[in-house]
Each structure stands twice: as structure tokens, then as C-alpha cells.
Coordinates of C-alpha atoms in Angstrom, one line a residue:
Chain A
M1 CA 106.3 127.8 37.2
D2 CA 104.9 124.3 38.1
L3 CA 102.4 123.8 40.8
S4 CA 104.8 123.0 43.7
G5 CA 106.8 126.0 42.6
F6 CA 103.7 128.1 43.0
F7 CA 102.9 126.8 46.4
N8 CA 106.5 127.5 47.4
S9 CA 106.3 131.1 46.2
W10 CA 105.3 133.9 48.6
I11 CA 102.0 134.4 46.9
G12 CA 101.3 130.7 47.0
L13 CA 102.3 130.4 50.6
Y14 CA 100.1 133.5 51.5
I15 CA 97.0 132.2 49.7
T16 CA 97.4 128.6 51.1
Q17 CA 98.0 129.7 54.7
A18 CA 95.2 132.4 54.6
F19 CA 92.8 129.6 53.5
F20 CA 93.8 127.1 56.2
H21 CA 94.1 129.8 58.9
S22 CA 90.6 131.0 58.1
I23 CA 89.2 127.4 58.3
L24 CA 90.8 126.8 61.7
S25 CA 89.8 130.3 63.0
C26 CA 86.2 129.6 61.8
L27 CA 86.2 126.3 63.6
I28 CA 87.5 127.7 66.8
V29 CA 85.1 130.7 66.7
E30 CA 82.1 128.4 66.1
L31 CA 83.2 126.1 68.9
A32 CA 83.7 129.1 71.3
I33 CA 80.2 130.5 70.4
Y34 CA 78.6 127.0 70.9
I35 CA 80.4 126.1 74.2
W36 CA 80.0 129.5 75.8
K37 CA 76.4 129.9 74.5
I38 CA 77.0 133.3 73.0
H39 CA 73.8 134.7 71.6
E40 CA 74.5 138.5 71.8
P41 CA 74.7 139.6 68.2
H42 CA 77.4 142.3 68.8
I43 CA 79.6 139.7 70.6
K44 CA 79.1 137.1 67.9
Q45 CA 79.9 139.7 65.3
A46 CA 83.2 140.5 67.0
F47 CA 84.0 136.8 66.9
Y48 CA 83.2 136.6 63.2
F49 CA 85.4 139.7 62.6
I50 CA 88.4 137.6 63.8
V51 CA 87.8 135.0 61.1
I52 CA 87.5 137.7 58.4
I53 CA 90.5 139.9 59.5
F54 CA 92.9 137.5 61.0
P55 CA 93.8 135.5 57.8
I56 CA 94.7 138.7 56.0
F57 CA 97.6 139.4 58.4
S58 CA 98.4 136.0 59.8
M59 CA 101.1 134.9 57.5
P60 CA 103.1 138.2 57.3
F61 CA 102.7 138.6 61.1
Y62 CA 104.0 135.1 61.9
Q63 CA 106.8 135.6 59.3
L64 CA 107.9 138.8 61.1
L65 CA 107.7 137.0 64.4
N66 CA 109.8 134.1 63.1
P67 CA 111.5 134.5 59.7
V68 CA 112.4 130.8 59.6
R69 CA 108.7 129.8 59.8
N70 CA 108.6 128.7 56.1
T71 CA 111.7 126.6 56.2
V72 CA 111.8 122.8 56.0
S73 CA 112.8 122.4 59.6
F74 CA 109.8 124.4 60.8
R75 CA 107.5 122.6 58.5
L76 CA 108.7 119.3 60.0
E77 CA 107.7 120.4 63.5
A78 CA 104.4 122.0 62.4
Y79 CA 101.0 120.7 63.5
F80 CA 99.8 120.8 59.9
D81 CA 101.8 121.3 56.7
S82 CA 99.4 122.0 53.9
Q83 CA 102.0 121.2 51.3
R84 CA 101.8 117.5 52.3
W85 CA 98.2 117.4 51.1
L86 CA 98.5 119.8 48.2
N87 CA 101.3 117.8 46.6
L88 CA 99.3 114.5 46.8
M89 CA 98.3 113.1 43.4
I90 CA 94.8 111.9 42.9
L91 CA 94.8 108.6 41.0
G92 CA 98.5 109.3 40.4
K93 CA 97.7 112.0 37.9
I94 CA 95.9 115.0 39.2
P95 CA 97.6 117.0 42.0
L96 CA 95.3 117.9 44.8
G97 CA 96.9 121.4 44.6
L98 CA 95.3 121.9 41.2
I99 CA 91.8 121.1 42.6
F100 CA 92.5 123.5 45.5
I101 CA 93.4 126.3 43.0
L102 CA 90.3 125.6 40.9
F103 CA 88.2 125.8 44.1
L104 CA 89.7 129.2 44.9
V105 CA 89.1 130.4 41.4
F106 CA 85.5 129.3 41.7
T107 CA 85.2 131.3 45.0
S108 CA 86.7 134.3 43.3
L109 CA 84.1 134.1 40.6
L110 CA 81.4 133.8 43.2
F111 CA 82.7 136.9 44.9
I112 CA 82.7 138.8 41.6
L113 CA 79.3 137.6 40.5
Q114 CA 77.5 137.7 43.9
E115 CA 79.1 140.7 45.5
L116 CA 81.2 142.9 43.3
I117 CA 79.0 143.1 40.1
P118 CA 75.7 143.5 42.2
I119 CA 77.3 146.5 44.1
I120 CA 78.5 148.1 40.8
K121 CA 75.2 147.4 39.2
H122 CA 73.3 148.8 42.1
L123 CA 75.4 152.0 42.0
L124 CA 74.8 152.4 38.2
E125 CA 71.1 151.6 38.5
S126 CA 70.5 154.1 41.3
E127 CA 72.1 156.8 39.1
E128 CA 70.0 155.8 36.1
K129 CA 66.7 154.9 37.7
E130 CA 64.3 157.7 38.1
Y131 CA 62.1 156.8 41.0
K132 CA 59.5 159.3 42.0
I133 CA 60.7 160.1 45.5
E134 CA 59.0 162.6 47.7
K135 CA 60.1 164.0 51.0
V136 CA 57.5 163.3 53.8
E137 CA 55.6 166.4 54.7
E138 CA 56.0 167.8 58.2
D139 CA 52.4 166.9 59.2
S140 CA 52.6 163.4 57.9
P141 CA 51.7 160.6 60.4
I142 CA 55.0 158.8 59.4
L143 CA 57.0 161.6 61.1
K144 CA 55.0 161.2 64.3
V145 CA 56.5 157.7 64.5
L146 CA 59.9 159.3 64.8
D147 CA 58.9 161.3 67.8
T148 CA 58.8 158.2 69.9
I149 CA 62.3 157.2 68.9
P150 CA 64.8 159.1 71.2
V151 CA 67.5 159.9 68.7
E152 CA 68.3 162.5 66.1
K153 CA 65.7 162.5 63.4
P154 CA 66.7 161.6 59.8
D155 CA 64.7 162.7 56.7
I156 CA 62.1 160.3 55.4
Y157 CA 61.3 159.9 51.7
I158 CA 58.5 158.0 50.1
I159 CA 59.2 156.0 47.0
D160 CA 56.4 155.7 44.6
D161 CA 56.5 151.9 44.3
E162 CA 54.1 149.1 45.3
D163 CA 57.0 146.7 46.2
Y164 CA 58.2 146.5 49.7
I165 CA 61.2 148.8 49.8
L166 CA 62.9 150.1 53.0
Y167 CA 66.4 151.3 53.3
S168 CA 68.5 154.0 54.8
T169 CA 71.5 156.1 53.6
T170 CA 74.1 158.0 55.5
V171 CA 76.2 159.4 52.6
S172 CA 75.4 163.1 52.9
K173 CA 72.5 163.5 55.3
P174 CA 70.9 160.5 57.1
A175 CA 67.7 159.5 55.3
I176 CA 65.2 156.7 55.3
Y177 CA 63.5 155.6 52.1
I178 CA 60.2 153.8 52.3
S179 CA 57.9 152.6 49.6
K180 CA 54.3 153.5 49.2
G181 CA 53.4 149.9 49.2
L182 CA 54.9 149.4 52.6
V183 CA 53.3 152.5 54.1
E184 CA 49.9 151.4 52.9
E185 CA 50.3 147.8 54.2
M186 CA 51.7 148.5 57.7
D187 CA 49.9 149.8 60.7
Q188 CA 51.4 152.6 62.9
E189 CA 53.2 150.2 65.3
Q190 CA 54.7 148.2 62.5
L191 CA 55.9 151.3 60.7
K192 CA 57.4 152.5 64.0
A193 CA 59.3 149.2 64.4
A194 CA 60.5 149.3 60.8
I195 CA 61.7 152.9 60.9
A196 CA 63.3 152.3 64.3
H197 CA 65.4 149.5 62.7
E198 CA 66.5 151.8 59.9
V199 CA 67.4 154.5 62.4
A200 CA 69.6 151.9 64.2
H201 CA 71.4 151.3 60.9
I202 CA 72.0 155.0 60.5
I203 CA 73.4 155.3 64.0
R204 CA 75.6 152.2 63.5
N205 CA 76.8 153.5 60.1
K206 CA 78.2 156.6 61.8
K207 CA 81.0 154.3 62.8
P208 CA 81.2 152.3 59.6
L209 CA 83.0 149.2 61.1
L210 CA 81.2 146.8 58.8
I211 CA 82.2 148.8 55.7
A212 CA 85.9 148.8 56.9
V213 CA 85.7 145.1 57.4
F214 CA 84.1 144.7 53.9
L215 CA 87.0 146.6 52.4
L216 CA 89.5 144.3 54.2
R217 CA 87.4 141.3 53.2
I218 CA 87.8 142.2 49.5
L219 CA 91.5 141.3 50.0
M220 CA 90.3 137.8 50.8
F221 CA 88.2 137.5 47.6
F222 CA 89.4 134.0 47.0
N223 CA 88.6 132.7 50.4
P224 CA 85.3 130.9 50.8
V225 CA 85.4 130.8 54.6
V226 CA 85.7 134.6 54.7
L227 CA 82.9 135.0 52.2
I228 CA 80.6 133.0 54.5
Q229 CA 81.7 134.6 57.7
F230 CA 81.3 138.1 56.3
R231 CA 77.7 137.3 55.5
R232 CA 77.2 136.0 59.0
A233 CA 78.6 139.2 60.4
V234 CA 76.1 141.1 58.2
E235 CA 73.3 139.0 59.6
E236 CA 74.5 139.9 63.2
E237 CA 74.4 143.5 62.2
E238 CA 70.7 143.2 61.3
K239 CA 70.1 141.5 64.7
I240 CA 72.0 144.3 66.5
C241 CA 69.7 146.9 64.8
D242 CA 66.7 144.7 65.7
D243 CA 67.7 144.9 69.3
M244 CA 68.2 148.7 69.2
A245 CA 64.8 149.1 67.6
V246 CA 63.2 146.9 70.2
S247 CA 64.9 148.9 73.0
W248 CA 63.2 152.0 71.7
T249 CA 59.8 150.6 70.8
G250 CA 59.6 147.9 73.4
T251 CA 57.6 145.7 71.0
P252 CA 59.7 142.7 69.7
V253 CA 56.6 140.9 68.5
V254 CA 55.6 143.8 66.3
L255 CA 59.0 144.0 64.8
A256 CA 58.8 140.2 64.2
E257 CA 55.5 140.7 62.4
T258 CA 56.9 143.5 60.4
L259 CA 59.9 141.4 59.3
G260 CA 57.4 138.7 58.2
G261 CA 56.4 141.1 55.5
F262 CA 59.8 141.0 54.0
F263 CA 59.9 137.3 53.0
S264 CA 60.8 137.2 49.3
N265 CA 57.4 136.1 48.0
K266 CA 55.6 138.9 49.8
G267 CA 55.0 142.3 48.4
Q268 CA 56.5 141.3 45.0
T269 CA 54.7 142.8 42.1
S270 CA 57.4 142.3 39.5
P271 CA 56.1 140.4 36.5
N272 CA 59.5 138.6 36.3
Q273 CA 58.9 137.0 39.6
P274 CA 55.3 135.9 40.1
K275 CA 54.1 134.7 43.4
G276 CA 54.8 131.0 44.0
S277 CA 57.6 130.9 41.5
L278 CA 60.7 128.8 42.2
K279 CA 62.8 130.7 44.7
T280 CA 66.3 131.7 43.7
L281 CA 69.2 130.8 46.0
E282 CA 69.5 134.5 47.0
D283 CA 65.8 134.6 47.9
Y284 CA 66.2 131.4 49.9
S285 CA 69.1 132.7 51.9
H286 CA 67.3 136.1 52.4
D287 CA 64.2 134.3 53.7
M288 CA 66.4 132.1 56.0
V289 CA 67.9 135.3 57.5
I290 CA 64.5 136.8 58.0
E291 CA 63.2 133.6 59.6
T292 CA 66.1 133.5 62.0
R293 CA 65.5 137.1 63.0
V294 CA 61.8 136.6 63.5
K295 CA 62.3 133.5 65.6
R296 CA 65.0 135.3 67.7
L297 CA 62.7 138.2 68.4
A298 CA 59.9 135.9 69.5
R299 CA 62.3 133.8 71.6
R300 CA 64.4 136.6 73.2
D301 CA 67.4 134.4 74.3
Q302 CA 68.9 134.6 77.7
E303 CA 72.1 136.6 77.2
N304 CA 75.3 135.2 78.7
T305 CA 77.7 138.2 78.9
N306 CA 79.9 137.0 81.8
W307 CA 83.6 137.2 81.2
V308 CA 83.1 138.2 77.6
W309 CA 86.6 139.7 77.2
V310 CA 88.2 136.6 78.8
K311 CA 86.3 134.4 76.3
F312 CA 87.2 136.6 73.4
L313 CA 90.9 136.8 74.3
L314 CA 91.1 133.1 74.9
T315 CA 89.6 132.4 71.5
L316 CA 91.9 134.8 69.8
F317 CA 94.9 133.3 71.6
S318 CA 93.9 129.8 70.6
I319 CA 93.6 130.9 67.0
L320 CA 97.0 132.7 67.1
Y321 CA 98.7 129.7 68.8
I322 CA 97.3 126.9 66.6
N323 CA 97.7 128.8 63.3
Y324 CA 101.3 129.6 64.1
K325 CA 102.0 125.9 63.7
V326 CA 99.9 125.6 60.5
V327 CA 101.9 126.2 57.4
Chain B
M1 CA 78.5 130.2 92.8
R2 CA 76.6 127.9 90.4
K3 CA 77.2 130.5 87.7
W4 CA 81.0 130.4 88.4
I5 CA 81.1 126.6 88.3
G6 CA 79.2 126.7 85.0
E7 CA 81.6 129.1 83.5
L8 CA 84.7 127.2 84.7
T9 CA 83.2 124.0 83.3
R10 CA 82.7 125.6 79.9
L11 CA 86.3 127.0 80.1
T12 CA 87.6 123.5 80.7
I13 CA 85.5 122.1 77.8
F14 CA 86.9 124.8 75.5
G15 CA 90.5 123.9 76.6
G16 CA 89.7 120.2 75.9
V17 CA 88.3 120.9 72.5
I18 CA 91.3 123.0 71.5
G19 CA 93.5 120.0 72.6
A20 CA 91.4 117.7 70.5
L21 CA 91.7 120.0 67.5
I22 CA 95.5 120.0 67.8
T23 CA 95.5 116.2 67.9
L24 CA 93.2 116.1 64.8
L25 CA 95.6 118.4 63.0
I26 CA 98.6 116.2 63.9
I27 CA 96.7 113.1 62.6
L28 CA 95.7 115.0 59.4
N29 CA 99.4 116.0 59.0
W30 CA 100.4 112.4 59.3
V31 CA 97.9 110.9 56.8
P32 CA 99.6 112.1 53.6
T33 CA 102.9 110.4 54.7
T34 CA 101.1 107.1 54.7
I35 CA 100.0 107.7 51.1
E36 CA 103.1 109.4 49.7
K37 CA 106.3 107.8 51.1
G38 CA 108.6 110.4 49.4
Y39 CA 107.5 113.4 51.4
I40 CA 110.3 115.1 53.3
R41 CA 111.4 113.6 56.6
E42 CA 114.6 113.1 58.6
Y43 CA 116.8 110.0 58.0
S44 CA 119.5 108.6 60.2
S45 CA 122.0 107.8 57.4
I46 CA 122.8 108.4 53.7
N47 CA 122.3 104.6 53.1
E48 CA 118.8 104.8 54.5
V49 CA 118.0 107.7 52.2
K50 CA 119.4 105.7 49.2
S51 CA 117.4 102.6 50.1
A52 CA 114.2 104.2 51.2
L53 CA 113.9 106.8 48.4
K54 CA 115.8 104.7 45.8
L55 CA 118.1 107.7 45.1
K56 CA 121.3 106.9 43.3
D57 CA 122.9 110.3 43.0
I58 CA 123.6 111.7 46.4
Y59 CA 126.5 114.1 46.3
V60 CA 128.7 113.5 49.3
P61 CA 132.2 115.0 49.6
R62 CA 135.3 112.7 50.0
Y63 CA 137.2 115.5 51.6
F64 CA 136.3 117.1 54.9
P65 CA 138.2 119.7 56.9
E66 CA 139.5 118.3 60.2
N67 CA 137.2 120.2 62.4
I68 CA 134.0 118.8 60.8
L69 CA 132.4 115.7 62.2
W70 CA 131.3 112.8 60.0
P71 CA 128.6 111.5 59.5
P72 CA 126.1 114.3 59.0
A73 CA 124.4 115.3 62.1
R74 CA 121.1 115.7 60.3
I75 CA 119.8 114.4 57.0
L76 CA 116.5 115.5 55.4
A77 CA 115.4 114.1 52.1
Q78 CA 112.3 113.9 49.8
T79 CA 111.3 112.7 46.4
S80 CA 107.9 114.4 46.4
P81 CA 107.0 116.9 45.0
H82 CA 110.6 116.9 43.8
T83 CA 113.9 115.3 44.9
A84 CA 116.0 117.2 47.4
V85 CA 118.6 116.1 50.0
L86 CA 119.9 118.3 52.8
M87 CA 122.9 117.3 55.0
E88 CA 124.1 119.3 58.0
F89 CA 127.5 118.7 59.5
V90 CA 128.7 120.0 62.9
D91 CA 132.0 121.2 64.3
K92 CA 133.8 118.5 66.4
N93 CA 134.3 120.9 69.3
T94 CA 131.4 123.3 69.3
K95 CA 128.8 120.9 67.9
K96 CA 127.4 123.8 66.0
T97 CA 126.3 123.4 62.3
V98 CA 129.1 124.6 60.2
L99 CA 128.6 122.9 56.9
I100 CA 125.4 122.4 54.9
I101 CA 125.2 120.5 51.6
Y102 CA 121.9 120.8 49.7
Q103 CA 121.0 119.3 46.5
S104 CA 117.6 119.9 44.8
E105 CA 115.9 119.5 41.5
R106 CA 114.5 122.9 42.0
K107 CA 116.5 126.2 42.0
D108 CA 113.8 128.1 43.8
D109 CA 113.4 125.6 46.7
I110 CA 112.9 127.0 50.2
R111 CA 116.0 126.3 52.2
D112 CA 116.8 126.4 55.8
T113 CA 118.0 129.8 56.8
K114 CA 120.9 128.4 58.7
A115 CA 122.7 128.7 55.4
K116 CA 122.5 132.5 55.2
I117 CA 125.2 135.0 54.5
D118 CA 124.2 138.2 56.3
E119 CA 126.6 140.5 54.5
I120 CA 128.0 139.5 51.0
K121 CA 131.5 140.8 50.5
E122 CA 132.2 139.1 47.2
S123 CA 130.2 137.4 44.5
V124 CA 132.1 135.8 41.6
E125 CA 131.7 133.2 39.0
Y126 CA 134.1 130.3 39.8
P127 CA 135.2 127.7 37.3
L128 CA 134.7 124.4 39.0
E129 CA 136.1 121.6 36.9
N130 CA 134.4 122.9 33.7
R131 CA 131.2 123.9 35.6
R132 CA 130.1 127.4 36.1
A133 CA 129.7 127.9 39.8
Q134 CA 128.7 130.9 41.8
L135 CA 130.9 131.7 44.8
L136 CA 129.7 134.0 47.5
V137 CA 131.9 135.2 50.3
G138 CA 130.8 137.2 53.3
I139 CA 130.0 137.5 57.0
C140 CA 127.4 135.4 58.9
K141 CA 125.8 135.7 62.3
G142 CA 128.3 136.6 65.0
A143 CA 130.7 138.2 62.5
T144 CA 131.9 134.7 61.4
P145 CA 133.4 134.5 57.9
C146 CA 131.3 132.2 55.7
S147 CA 131.0 131.2 52.1
M148 CA 128.7 129.5 49.7
L149 CA 129.1 127.8 46.3
T150 CA 126.3 126.8 44.0
W151 CA 126.3 125.1 40.6
K152 CA 124.2 122.7 38.5
E153 CA 125.2 119.1 38.5
G154 CA 123.1 117.0 36.1
Q155 CA 119.5 117.3 37.2
Y156 CA 120.4 118.9 40.6
Y157 CA 121.2 122.3 41.8
I158 CA 123.9 121.9 44.5
E159 CA 124.6 124.4 47.2
I160 CA 127.4 124.2 49.8
F161 CA 127.5 126.5 52.7
I162 CA 130.4 126.6 55.2
E163 CA 131.2 128.8 58.1
S164 CA 134.8 129.5 57.0
P165 CA 136.6 131.3 54.2
P166 CA 136.2 129.8 50.7
F167 CA 139.4 127.7 50.5
E168 CA 138.0 124.7 52.3
L169 CA 134.7 125.1 50.5
I170 CA 136.3 124.7 47.1
R171 CA 138.2 121.6 48.2
I172 CA 135.0 120.1 49.5
A173 CA 133.2 120.9 46.3
K174 CA 135.9 119.4 44.1
S175 CA 135.8 116.2 46.1
M176 CA 132.1 115.8 45.4
L177 CA 132.4 115.8 41.7
H178 CA 132.0 112.3 40.1

């Protein structure tokens, strides 16, 4: 099968349209967020979910709606026919479609290396690694922190590690894991803020929307736009949990200070990554996210929640309408 | 009140931006046609296709049933990514498309679904002047009898679709052979 044959096949049409539909959805969503000054993380996350989920179903949905949508006649009337660009030859030799496919292959590799392998590796490591983990005793001051958070109390475990580690699980029984290094470094208020944030994650994970979206997002493994937007949705999840934590503790500044401790060059004791070493791209993006969250907590944006559903539906309708005429 | 005016202004801006985005898409869709002249478009006559795309072999029938109007009501042609020509002919009275002739260098090309038999009654190999053609006879939309003949002619795959039983179709096909 030659290249134009591939782009005419169902799989070729699906991949191409999913890619272009996600670009346009992303553009419309970003414009909507900017124009309507949407800062609320849960609203922003809902907008990002459109970009992640819509391209998965767009082409089959449109095809059901109008079975002649892939015909020549429809393409001639379309706002944008991707095949016009993909069939162009660069310097009369290399088809642009080939570069497009190579780009998607690169994105797929990025997905495998940056998302799939780390998840598998993490699962295997957590099975192999024998951390010394102890459940916090009932009279521990850490548990007293939980008393001030008005929700169901999870178990807390201390990890015998000097690094800054803090995470929660909801697999069997909700639990928060915190490293010794972190407990020793933080004061009572900071500890409360950090634990409140993890409790928020536990509550949110009872309705694992983000996990469901991630599973759907795997179907778009080749799509760079979805890759980026999913990460942004995850960032918004962190902000949602920050807001929940602040609503319980009432101390945004303390949570901001606590987050400051999680910059990649702090609390690192690993000999492989000495302080002041060149940051990896992953560390850089991690720090960027932390910085944004710290700034946001310090700023406390004015929320604009008027007509949210109208705005959301208008954005969704614009995406549906424009992409219908993008083949 | 000020809040409402602010929201309405932003709503108008959003509408304007969506309009601008559609315009941008239309421009982006037009750009490749200025670079690659052979991309599919509509032509007004067969001669225009021949001169614009420098195509020599366009298979046009010499025989037409009386009810079919000449010249073609619609001609689409391209040389990029591959050569293909589509001609639609209408009925003199109803002005409805009743005959479609399609020639393409690719067998798996995406066709217009106007040429679609809803229920195939018969599928046979038909010897067309020493060529192996495939004849399909069936029912189309509105319970109209229709038929389709496909064969390979040189570098092209030719497909003729007619909204009538196969007798006229075969006469049309034979009149197209060089």
C-alpha cells in the first residue's frame, strides 16, 4: 500500500482526522479559556477532557451522522481537507504525509518511553523494593493533623527514607505514605497542608475520572496534542486538590511553602543526582508545575463561574461544528 | 449590569474568533491548490480537463441512452496523488444523476456513494471485448433497478454505474473502448 492509499484507508482516515480534530479542539478550548478568563481548575479540566476524549470518537461519530462524509464531493465542500497537505511533495521528492507519519511514530515512542514504561517500571519496582514502612502509631502527632481535616481518616505510613516522598493510594484501603525526611523537615502546619492535599486526592480517586480518561487517552497514543492536554488535565487535578486542602486548612500560604519543598533539587539525597546538577527535562517540567501551583496559591485568582455551562456547551458545539467540516 | 455586558462582550469575541478560525481553515485549504495544480477540483468540460491536467486518455462513451443528457452535469478530475476522473450525467427529464463514469489509477479509491447498489441481485464476470469485467446488478435507493460494470483498461480502473438494468450499461461500456 502506498502512502496515499494509507491515507485513504479507514485507519489512515481515522488517525489523520483524530490528529487534526485534536489540534482544532485544543485551539478552541485554549481560546475559550483565555477569552472567558477561566481559572477554576475543575472547569479548565473539563475543557481539557474535551480535547482528550473528542478525537477518539469524532470520526466514527461524524461518519454515522453522514456516511458520505469521506467522499470526494464532501471533501470539496470541506473547510479543510488534510489530504491536500499530506499529498504535497517537499522538493518534489518527499511526501509531506511521510513526515506526518514519522512525527506520529515519534509521538508514539514518546508515549511508550515517558508514560507506558515508567508506569510498568513503577509497578515492578514497588513489588521488588523493600522499603521499611511503618504504620503511624495512634498517639503520633501526625495523626493529630488529621483531626482538623473534616473527612474520613486514611491510614498513614512512614517510609524510612530521607528523600521527600509523599503519595497516597486508594487500591484497597485509602492510605497516605510520607517519608521520614519530609516529617522531620516540615512543621505541624506544613504537614497538615501536605496531608490535606493527599486526602483530597483520595477523595477524588473514589470517582476515578482521571484514570478513566487516561485509559481512553491510551487509544490516542500517537497523538501529541492529546499527550500534552492530558498532562495539563493532571496539573489541574493537582490544583483541584490544592483548593480542597486550602478549604480545610484555610492556609494557602502554608501549602505554597510546603510545595516549595518539592522542587526537584530539594530533598534529593540520591548520589546519582547531586544538588546543582543539570536538570532533566522531566525535573524541569515538574518544577514548572510546582511553580505555577505556588504562584496560584499566593495569587488566589478571582473566579469567573458565570454561565459556565453555556460557555462549555458553546465551546463543545463550536468544536463539533468546525471539525465536522475538517476531513 | 456591568457583569452582563462583560459576559456578552466576551461571548461576541468568542463568536468572532470562531469565525476567524473558519476563515483561516479555508485559506489553509486553498494554499496547497496553489502549489499542486493537479489536486481534485470541478471542471466545466472534458476539454478543460484534458488541457489543464494534460490528460490524454479520458474514457468517454460514444453511445448514450436517449434519456441521458450530454454533456456531463459534473466533472471532477485530479492528477495528484493519482489520476482520476469522475463524470456524472443526469436524466433529461428528472435532472437526477443516473449515470456515473469513474476512471482511476487506484482500485481502492474513495468514490462518491451516489454510485451505490443497495441490494446486489447478481454478480457475474462479463467478457467485455476480451477484457474481464465484473457486472453487478441490483436495486438502488427507491427500489430503482441499477447496475455497475468495472474493468481494467490500461493503467486505469473503470467503473460505470447506471440507474437502469444492465443492457444499456453494456452498450455504453462497449462504446468507450478504443
